[in-house]
Structures are given as structure tokens and as C-alpha cells.
PDB file of C-alpha atoms in Angstrom:
ATOM      1  CA  MET D 140       0.044   0.082  -0.192  1.00 41.00           C
ATOM      2  CA  THR D 141       1.231   3.258  -0.904  1.00 48.00           C
ATOM      3  CA  SER D 142       1.214   6.173   1.441  1.00 62.00           C
ATOM      4  CA  TYR D 143       0.478   8.930   0.907  1.00 75.00           C
ATOM      5  CA  LYS D 144       2.650  12.382   0.708  1.00 85.00           C
ATOM      6  CA  THR D 145       1.686  15.583   1.077  1.00 94.00           C
ATOM      7  CA  LYS D 146       2.728  18.584  -1.858  1.00 94.00           C
ATOM      8  CA  ALA D 147       4.979  19.942   0.715  1.00 95.00           C
ATOM      9  CA  GLN D 148       6.746  16.249   1.176  1.00 94.00           C
ATOM     10  CA  ASN D 149       6.904  16.276  -2.821  1.00 94.00           C
ATOM     11  CA  ALA D 150       8.904  19.035  -3.041  1.00 95.00           C
ATOM     12  CA  ALA D 151      11.494  18.424  -0.627  1.00 94.00           C
ATOM     13  CA  GLU D 152      11.967  15.515  -2.255  1.00 91.00           C
ATOM     14  CA  VAL D 153      12.430  16.215  -5.395  1.00 94.00           C
ATOM     15  CA  ILE D 154      14.889  19.346  -4.293  1.00 94.00           C
ATOM     16  CA  ARG D 155      16.493  16.370  -2.506  1.00 89.00           C
ATOM     17  CA  ASP D 156      16.866  14.278  -4.990  1.00 84.00           C
ATOM     18  CA  ARG D 157      18.517  17.143  -7.007  1.00 89.00           C
ATOM     19  CA  ILE D 158      20.856  18.439  -4.773  1.00 85.00           C
ATOM     20  CA  ARG D 159      21.905  14.779  -4.010  1.00 77.00           C
ATOM     21  CA  HIS D 160      22.371  14.919  -7.862  1.00 75.00           C
ATOM     22  CA  GLY D 161      24.426  18.080  -8.419  1.00 76.00           C
ATOM     23  CA  VAL D 162      21.433  19.227 -10.195  1.00 87.00           C
ATOM     24  CA  TYR D 163      21.045  22.493  -7.564  1.00 90.00           C
ATOM     25  CA  ALA D 164      25.240  23.026  -6.687  1.00 85.00           C
ATOM     26  CA  SER D 165      26.601  23.930  -3.627  1.00 82.00           C
ATOM     27  CA  GLY D 166      25.984  27.625  -2.705  1.00 87.00           C
ATOM     28  CA  GLN D 167      22.755  28.050  -5.102  1.00 92.00           C
ATOM     29  CA  ARG D 168      20.315  29.854  -4.836  1.00 95.00           C
ATOM     30  CA  LEU D 169      16.303  28.222  -4.646  1.00 96.00           C
ATOM     31  CA  ASP D 170      14.297  30.514  -5.955  1.00 96.00           C
ATOM     32  CA  VAL D 171      10.363  29.226  -4.234  1.00 96.00           C
ATOM     33  CA  ASP D 172       8.871  30.282  -7.339  1.00 96.00           C
ATOM     34  CA  GLU D 173      10.600  29.228 -10.242  1.00 96.00           C
ATOM     35  CA  ILE D 174      10.248  26.118  -8.199  1.00 97.00           C
ATOM     36  CA  ALA D 175       6.973  25.876  -8.019  1.00 97.00           C
ATOM     37  CA  SER D 176       6.541  26.320 -11.219  1.00 96.00           C
ATOM     38  CA  ASP D 177       9.195  23.392 -12.405  1.00 96.00           C
ATOM     39  CA  LEU D 178       6.650  21.463  -9.781  1.00 96.00           C
ATOM     40  CA  ALA D 179       2.890  22.904 -10.578  1.00 96.00           C
ATOM     41  CA  MET D 180       2.190  24.063  -6.916  1.00 96.00           C
ATOM     42  CA  SER D 181       1.676  26.744  -5.041  1.00 96.00           C
ATOM     43  CA  ALA D 182       4.239  28.189  -3.291  1.00 96.00           C
ATOM     44  CA  THR D 183       3.076  27.305  -0.293  1.00 96.00           C
ATOM     45  CA  PRO D 184       4.008  23.550   0.092  1.00 96.00           C
ATOM     46  CA  VAL D 185       8.163  24.489  -1.598  1.00 97.00           C
ATOM     47  CA  ARG D 186       8.232  27.164   1.146  1.00 95.00           C
ATOM     48  CA  GLU D 187       7.549  24.508   3.816  1.00 96.00           C
ATOM     49  CA  ALA D 188       9.574  21.850   1.859  1.00 96.00           C
ATOM     50  CA  LEU D 189      12.951  24.468   2.562  1.00 95.00           C
ATOM     51  CA  SER D 190      12.120  24.329   5.711  1.00 93.00           C
ATOM     52  CA  GLU D 191      12.090  21.000   6.320  1.00 92.00           C
ATOM     53  CA  LEU D 192      15.309  20.362   4.122  1.00 92.00           C
ATOM     54  CA  GLN D 193      16.761  23.310   6.404  1.00 90.00           C
ATOM     55  CA  ALA D 194      16.039  20.856   9.701  1.00 86.00           C
ATOM     56  CA  GLU D 195      17.935  18.006   7.273  1.00 83.00           C
ATOM     57  CA  SER D 196      21.070  20.611   6.685  1.00 82.00           C
ATOM     58  CA  PHE D 197      20.463  20.483   2.971  1.00 88.00           C
ATOM     59  CA  VAL D 198      19.511  24.201   2.752  1.00 92.00           C
ATOM     60  CA  LEU D 199      20.302  27.531   4.206  1.00 91.00           C
ATOM     61  CA  ASN D 200      17.007  30.016   4.782  1.00 88.00           C
ATOM     62  CA  TRP D 201      18.754  33.597   5.215  1.00 88.00           C
ATOM     63  CA  PRO D 202      15.945  36.126   6.680  1.00 86.00           C
ATOM     64  CA  HIS D 203      15.483  38.732   3.268  1.00 85.00           C
ATOM     65  CA  ARG D 204      17.609  36.533   0.991  1.00 90.00           C
ATOM     66  CA  GLY D 205      16.192  33.666   0.096  1.00 92.00           C
ATOM     67  CA  SER D 206      16.577  29.760   0.749  1.00 94.00           C
ATOM     68  CA  PHE D 207      20.368  28.219  -0.955  1.00 94.00           C
ATOM     69  CA  VAL D 208      21.718  25.082  -0.820  1.00 92.00           C
ATOM     70  CA  ALA D 209      24.005  24.132   2.254  1.00 86.00           C
ATOM     71  CA  ASP D 210      27.659  25.198   1.807  1.00 77.00           C
ATOM     72  CA  PHE D 211      29.701  21.663   1.391  1.00 72.00           C
ATOM     73  CA  SER D 212      32.569  23.440   1.740  1.00 75.00           C
ATOM     74  CA  PRO D 213      36.112  20.792   1.633  1.00 80.00           C
ATOM     75  CA  ASN D 214      36.462  21.371   5.987  1.00 82.00           C
ATOM     76  CA  GLU D 215      32.964  20.489   6.721  1.00 81.00           C
ATOM     77  CA  THR D 216      33.272  17.279   4.269  1.00 83.00           C
ATOM     78  CA  ALA D 217      36.400  15.832   5.462  1.00 89.00           C
ATOM     79  CA  ALA D 218      35.050  16.328   8.731  1.00 90.00           C
ATOM     80  CA  LEU D 219      32.177  14.258   8.155  1.00 90.00           C
ATOM     81  CA  TYR D 220      34.262  11.668   6.428  1.00 93.00           C
ATOM     82  CA  ASP D 221      36.740  11.490   8.766  1.00 95.00           C
ATOM     83  CA  LEU D 222      33.800  11.117  11.811  1.00 95.00           C
ATOM     84  CA  ARG D 223      32.554   8.015   9.999  1.00 95.00           C
ATOM     85  CA  ALA D 224      35.764   6.629   8.807  1.00 97.00           C
ATOM     86  CA  VAL D 225      36.177   5.854  12.949  1.00 97.00           C
ATOM     87  CA  LEU D 226      32.236   5.653  13.528  1.00 97.00           C
ATOM     88  CA  GLU D 227      31.431   2.915  11.363  1.00 97.00           C
ATOM     89  CA  GLY D 228      35.168   1.626  11.480  1.00 97.00           C
ATOM     90  CA  HIS D 229      34.595   0.158  14.986  1.00 97.00           C
ATOM     91  CA  ALA D 230      30.887  -0.931  14.464  1.00 97.00           C
ATOM     92  CA  VAL D 231      32.364  -3.266  11.632  1.00 98.00           C
ATOM     93  CA  ALA D 232      34.394  -4.446  14.331  1.00 97.00           C
ATOM     94  CA  VAL D 233      31.638  -4.872  17.144  1.00 97.00           C
ATOM     95  CA  ALA D 234      29.582  -6.618  13.852  1.00 97.00           C
ATOM     96  CA  ALA D 235      31.986  -9.136  12.844  1.00 97.00           C
ATOM     97  CA  LYS D 236      30.987 -10.575  16.141  1.00 94.00           C
ATOM     98  CA  TRP D 237      27.476 -10.800  15.846  1.00 95.00           C
ATOM     99  CA  LEU D 238      26.321 -11.811  11.469  1.00 97.00           C
ATOM    100  CA  THR D 239      25.066 -14.501  10.963  1.00 96.00           C
ATOM    101  CA  ASP D 240      25.311 -16.403   8.177  1.00 96.00           C
ATOM    102  CA  GLU D 241      21.859 -15.826   6.551  1.00 97.00           C
ATOM    103  CA  ASP D 242      22.819 -12.221   7.196  1.00 97.00           C
ATOM    104  CA  LEU D 243      25.984 -12.635   5.515  1.00 97.00           C
ATOM    105  CA  SER D 244      24.366 -13.804   2.590  1.00 97.00           C
ATOM    106  CA  ASN D 245      22.044 -11.494   2.729  1.00 97.00           C
ATOM    107  CA  LEU D 246      24.704  -8.710   2.284  1.00 97.00           C
ATOM    108  CA  GLU D 247      26.402 -10.453  -0.910  1.00 97.00           C
ATOM    109  CA  ASP D 248      22.669 -10.957  -2.294  1.00 97.00           C
ATOM    110  CA  LEU D 249      22.559  -6.678  -1.754  1.00 96.00           C
ATOM    111  CA  GLN D 250      26.318  -6.905  -3.523  1.00 94.00           C
ATOM    112  CA  GLU D 251      24.760  -8.357  -6.594  1.00 95.00           C
ATOM    113  CA  ARG D 252      22.202  -6.722  -6.490  1.00 95.00           C
ATOM    114  CA  LEU D 253      23.699  -2.607  -6.705  1.00 92.00           C
ATOM    115  CA  THR D 254      26.205  -4.131  -9.114  1.00 90.00           C
ATOM    116  CA  ALA D 255      23.464  -5.123 -11.084  1.00 93.00           C
ATOM    117  CA  ALA D 256      22.311  -1.602 -10.872  1.00 91.00           C
ATOM    118  CA  PHE D 257      24.943   0.324 -11.359  1.00 86.00           C
ATOM    119  CA  ARG D 258      25.497  -1.470 -14.183  1.00 89.00           C
ATOM    120  CA  ASP D 259      22.430  -0.869 -15.197  1.00 92.00           C
ATOM    121  CA  ASN D 260      23.314   3.168 -14.587  1.00 86.00           C
ATOM    122  CA  ASP D 261      20.476   3.284 -11.872  1.00 88.00           C
ATOM    123  CA  LEU D 262      21.968   5.391  -9.467  1.00 78.00           C
ATOM    124  CA  ASP D 263      19.402   6.553  -7.094  1.00 79.00           C
ATOM    125  CA  LEU D 264      18.393   2.515  -6.588  1.00 88.00           C
ATOM    126  CA  ALA D 265      22.397   1.565  -6.262  1.00 85.00           C
ATOM    127  CA  MET D 266      22.278   4.667  -3.509  1.00 82.00           C
ATOM    128  CA  ALA D 267      19.450   3.254  -1.862  1.00 87.00           C
ATOM    129  CA  LEU D 268      20.972  -0.516  -1.878  1.00 92.00           C
ATOM    130  CA  ASN D 269      24.543   0.765  -0.659  1.00 90.00           C
ATOM    131  CA  LYS D 270      22.865   2.566   2.111  1.00 90.00           C
ATOM    132  CA  GLU D 271      21.102  -0.639   3.261  1.00 95.00           C
ATOM    133  CA  TRP D 272      24.506  -2.788   3.048  1.00 96.00           C
ATOM    134  CA  HIS D 273      26.223  -1.112   5.083  1.00 96.00           C
ATOM    135  CA  MET D 274      23.478  -0.578   7.626  1.00 96.00           C
ATOM    136  CA  ASN D 275      22.726  -3.894   7.709  1.00 97.00           C
ATOM    137  CA  ILE D 276      26.165  -4.345   9.068  1.00 97.00           C
ATOM    138  CA  TYR D 277      26.221  -1.354  11.023  1.00 97.00           C
ATOM    139  CA  MET D 278      23.086  -2.915  13.219  1.00 96.00           C
ATOM    140  CA  ALA D 279      24.306  -6.014  14.612  1.00 95.00           C
ATOM    141  CA  ALA D 280      26.860  -3.755  15.984  1.00 95.00           C
ATOM    142  CA  THR D 281      24.083  -4.290  19.271  1.00 89.00           C
ATOM    143  CA  SER D 282      26.925  -4.222  21.693  1.00 86.00           C
ATOM    144  CA  ALA D 283      27.674  -1.106  20.739  1.00 86.00           C
ATOM    145  CA  PRO D 284      25.130   1.669  21.856  1.00 86.00           C
ATOM    146  CA  HIS D 285      23.907   4.531  20.208  1.00 91.00           C
ATOM    147  CA  ILE D 286      26.595   3.779  17.348  1.00 95.00           C
ATOM    148  CA  PHE D 287      24.217   2.878  14.553  1.00 94.00           C
ATOM    149  CA  ASP D 288      21.278   6.265  15.682  1.00 92.00           C
ATOM    150  CA  PHE D 289      24.727   8.207  15.069  1.00 93.00           C
ATOM    151  CA  ILE D 290      26.315   6.897  11.905  1.00 95.00           C
ATOM    152  CA  ASN D 291      22.726   6.759  10.942  1.00 89.00           C
ATOM    153  CA  ARG D 292      22.752  10.506  11.119  1.00 86.00           C
ATOM    154  CA  LEU D 293      26.117  11.252   9.582  1.00 89.00           C
ATOM    155  CA  TRP D 294      24.694   9.402   6.539  1.00 88.00           C
ATOM    156  CA  ASN D 295      21.844  11.293   6.448  1.00 79.00           C
ATOM    157  CA  ASP D 296      23.985  14.731   6.181  1.00 78.00           C
ATOM    158  CA  PRO D 297      23.982  15.405   1.983  1.00 73.00           C
ATOM    159  CA  ARG D 298      27.962  15.541   2.094  1.00 69.00           C
ATOM    160  CA  SER D 299      27.402  11.844   2.873  1.00 70.00           C
ATOM    161  CA  SER D 300      25.283  11.404  -1.168  1.00 60.00           C
ATOM    162  CA  LEU D 301      26.389  12.618  -3.571  1.00 56.00           C
ATOM    163  CA  TRP D 302      26.755   9.815  -6.196  1.00 51.00           C
ATOM    164  CA  THR D 303      27.415  11.723  -9.373  1.00 55.00           C
ATOM    165  CA  ILE D 304      30.832  12.017  -8.913  1.00 63.00           C
ATOM    166  CA  PRO D 305      33.225   9.333 -11.668  1.00 65.00           C
ATOM    167  CA  GLY D 306      34.199   6.694  -9.320  1.00 68.00           C
ATOM    168  CA  ARG D 307      32.279   5.719  -6.559  1.00 67.00           C
ATOM    169  CA  PRO D 308      30.506   3.066  -8.443  1.00 68.00           C
ATOM    170  CA  GLU D 309      34.070   0.866  -8.490  1.00 73.00           C
ATOM    171  CA  LEU D 310      34.507   1.708  -5.342  1.00 74.00           C
ATOM    172  CA  ALA D 311      31.771   0.572  -4.161  1.00 72.00           C
ATOM    173  CA  GLN D 312      32.241  -2.913  -6.252  1.00 77.00           C
ATOM    174  CA  SER D 313      35.797  -3.252  -5.256  1.00 83.00           C
ATOM    175  CA  ASP D 314      35.702  -2.372  -1.526  1.00 91.00           C
ATOM    176  CA  HIS D 315      32.586  -4.338  -0.210  1.00 94.00           C
ATOM    177  CA  PRO D 316      33.777  -7.804  -1.273  1.00 94.00           C
ATOM    178  CA  GLU D 317      36.631  -6.991   0.595  1.00 95.00           C
ATOM    179  CA  ILE D 318      35.014  -5.933   3.237  1.00 97.00           C
ATOM    180  CA  LEU D 319      33.317  -9.148   2.931  1.00 97.00           C
ATOM    181  CA  GLU D 320      36.093 -12.323   2.966  1.00 97.00           C
ATOM    182  CA  ALA D 321      36.956 -10.339   6.340  1.00 98.00           C
ATOM    183  CA  LEU D 322      33.465 -10.575   7.307  1.00 97.00           C
ATOM    184  CA  ARG D 323      33.128 -14.180   6.814  1.00 97.00           C
ATOM    185  CA  ALA D 324      36.136 -15.288   8.757  1.00 97.00           C
ATOM    186  CA  ARG D 325      34.972 -13.179  11.832  1.00 96.00           C
ATOM    187  CA  ASP D 326      38.503 -11.028  11.000  1.00 98.00           C
ATOM    188  CA  GLY D 327      37.011  -7.803  12.881  1.00 97.00           C
ATOM    189  CA  GLU D 328      40.285  -5.755  12.983  1.00 98.00           C
ATOM    190  CA  ARG D 329      40.491  -6.238   9.309  1.00 98.00           C
ATOM    191  CA  ALA D 330      37.242  -5.897   8.242  1.00 98.00           C
ATOM    192  CA  SER D 331      37.936  -2.715  10.334  1.00 98.00           C
ATOM    193  CA  ALA D 332      40.633  -1.488   9.009  1.00 98.00           C
ATOM    194  CA  LEU D 333      39.093  -1.901   5.554  1.00 97.00           C
ATOM    195  CA  MET D 334      35.762   0.069   6.170  1.00 97.00           C
ATOM    196  CA  ARG D 335      37.990   2.449   7.153  1.00 97.00           C
ATOM    197  CA  VAL D 336      40.020   2.632   3.774  1.00 95.00           C
ATOM    198  CA  HIS D 337      37.006   3.066   2.332  1.00 93.00           C
ATOM    199  CA  ILE D 338      35.129   5.360   3.742  1.00 93.00           C
ATOM    200  CA  LEU D 339      38.287   7.436   3.649  1.00 93.00           C
ATOM    201  CA  ASN D 340      38.391   6.506  -0.208  1.00 89.00           C
ATOM    202  CA  GLY D 341      35.640   8.101  -0.766  1.00 86.00           C
ATOM    203  CA  LYS D 342      36.329  11.064   1.055  1.00 87.00           C
ATOM    204  CA  ASN D 343      38.535  11.743  -1.165  1.00 87.00           C
ATOM    205  CA  LEU D 344      37.246  11.192  -4.598  1.00 82.00           C
ATOM    206  CA  VAL D 345      34.753  13.273  -2.902  1.00 78.00           C
ATOM    207  CA  LEU D 346      37.350  16.347  -2.185  1.00 81.00           C
ATOM    208  CA  ASN D 347      39.156  15.649  -5.456  1.00 81.00           C
ATOM    209  CA  THR D 348      36.133  16.320  -7.871  1.00 70.00           C
ATOM    210  CA  PRO D 349      34.996  18.877  -9.218  1.00 61.00           C
ATOM    211  CA  ALA D 350      31.307  20.557  -8.505  1.00 54.00           C
ATOM    212  CA  PRO D 351      29.724  19.514 -11.321  1.00 47.00           C
ATOM    213  CA  ASP D 352      27.756  21.787 -13.818  1.00 44.00           C
ATOM    214  CA  SER D 353      24.487  22.151 -13.004  1.00 38.00           C
ATOM    215  CA  ALA D 354      22.648  22.647 -16.224  1.00 34.00           C
ATOM    216  CA  SER D 355      24.858  19.474 -17.520  1.00 31.00           C
ATOM    217  CA  VAL D 356      23.671  16.605 -14.835  1.00 31.00           C
ATOM    218  CA  PRO D 357      20.303  14.557 -15.623  1.00 27.00           C
ATOM    219  CA  VAL D 358      17.401  14.871 -13.114  1.00 25.00           C
ATOM    220  CA  LYS D 359      17.277  11.467 -11.843  1.00 23.00           C
TER     221      LYS D 359
END
């Protein structure tokens, strides 16, 4: 059963998706009337959507100036990835003790589906499957209280969601099997080291890739 979404929720979903895919660039002013016209709705739900996205750190709303895409500065982005590397490295080490054979088989299935999504150039599906793959590992770290909530909050930050960057599909496909191998061997220390490298490799891709030309990136 499909859940009902308000116009504001639909607008927020579209704007969030466009920010994630680089259609709206960092620091870009978001014209309420233009977006409302594009989405065939009034300005009110768009304003509500921008307020929601401000709470999620995607948008900054300045009095008398308007709404702008958040500034994903290199320093802030680097700090986020460094924190993710620490937390996710620890979580995977803990999870290695608790993941069942069924859990590991599910991770392998997710990885196969993720590879297929990349092959089909379905970045929306790939992004969802990649998050599910990671979160299924971290949810197993039950003996580390609160760590999953902290990690999930960092993943919801827009700086963790830029999937138009060249090299990210290859990174997920090359690093994940090694991490899975370490988890199957119950080698938490190796799995932790591999996960930290995986996150920091993502950081390097993000920091070393120029911002996309918003006019040339298709809306997904």
C-alpha cells in the first residue's frame, strides 16, 4: 500500500534528490516561484519543503535573502568523512562477532543487486542498496549502544550522498567484497581496517572532484 505524501513532502523529495545529484549546486539560490512553477504547485508547499530541508542540513534559509543550497565546504566534508571512518570502522569490528550466516548471505545478495544497479546506471537504486548494505552491517553492532543512530545521522547528511561523482560505483564494487570476506572470516580487525579505508577513499573522491555543472546533470 502506497502511503500518501503531501505536496510539501513531494517537493522536499524532488529538491533533496536534485541536490544529491548535483542539479542544484552548493551555494546556489533556490527560487521558490521557479521551483513551484516547475513542480506545478503553489509556492506554499515549496516554502514548507525548504524549511524541512533546512532541518536536514540540505538548505540554508536566510531572512530577506532567500533559500540556498548548503555550502558543502571541503573542511566540513572532510570532517564528516573522518568521523564516519572512525564510527563505521568500530561498528564493523563489533558486528563481525554477531553477524549470522544468513546476515552474510543477505549482504552478498545486496551486493549483487548493487552491482546490477550500477550496470544499469540506476543511481537512485544503487544509492538505496548501498545504504542498505552498510546499515545491515552496522545494525548488527548491538553491543555498541547508540552507534547505529550516530552513523545513520551522518549518512543522512547531504555530504554523504553525492552519487554523481566518477569512481564511486567502482569503489563500492571493489571494496565491498573484501569487507565481506573479512566478515565471513570473523576477522573484525581486518574488516574494520578495510571499512576505514573504504570511507576515506570516498572522502578523497569527493574532495578531489570538481563540482558538477548543474546544467549538464540530468534530473533523476
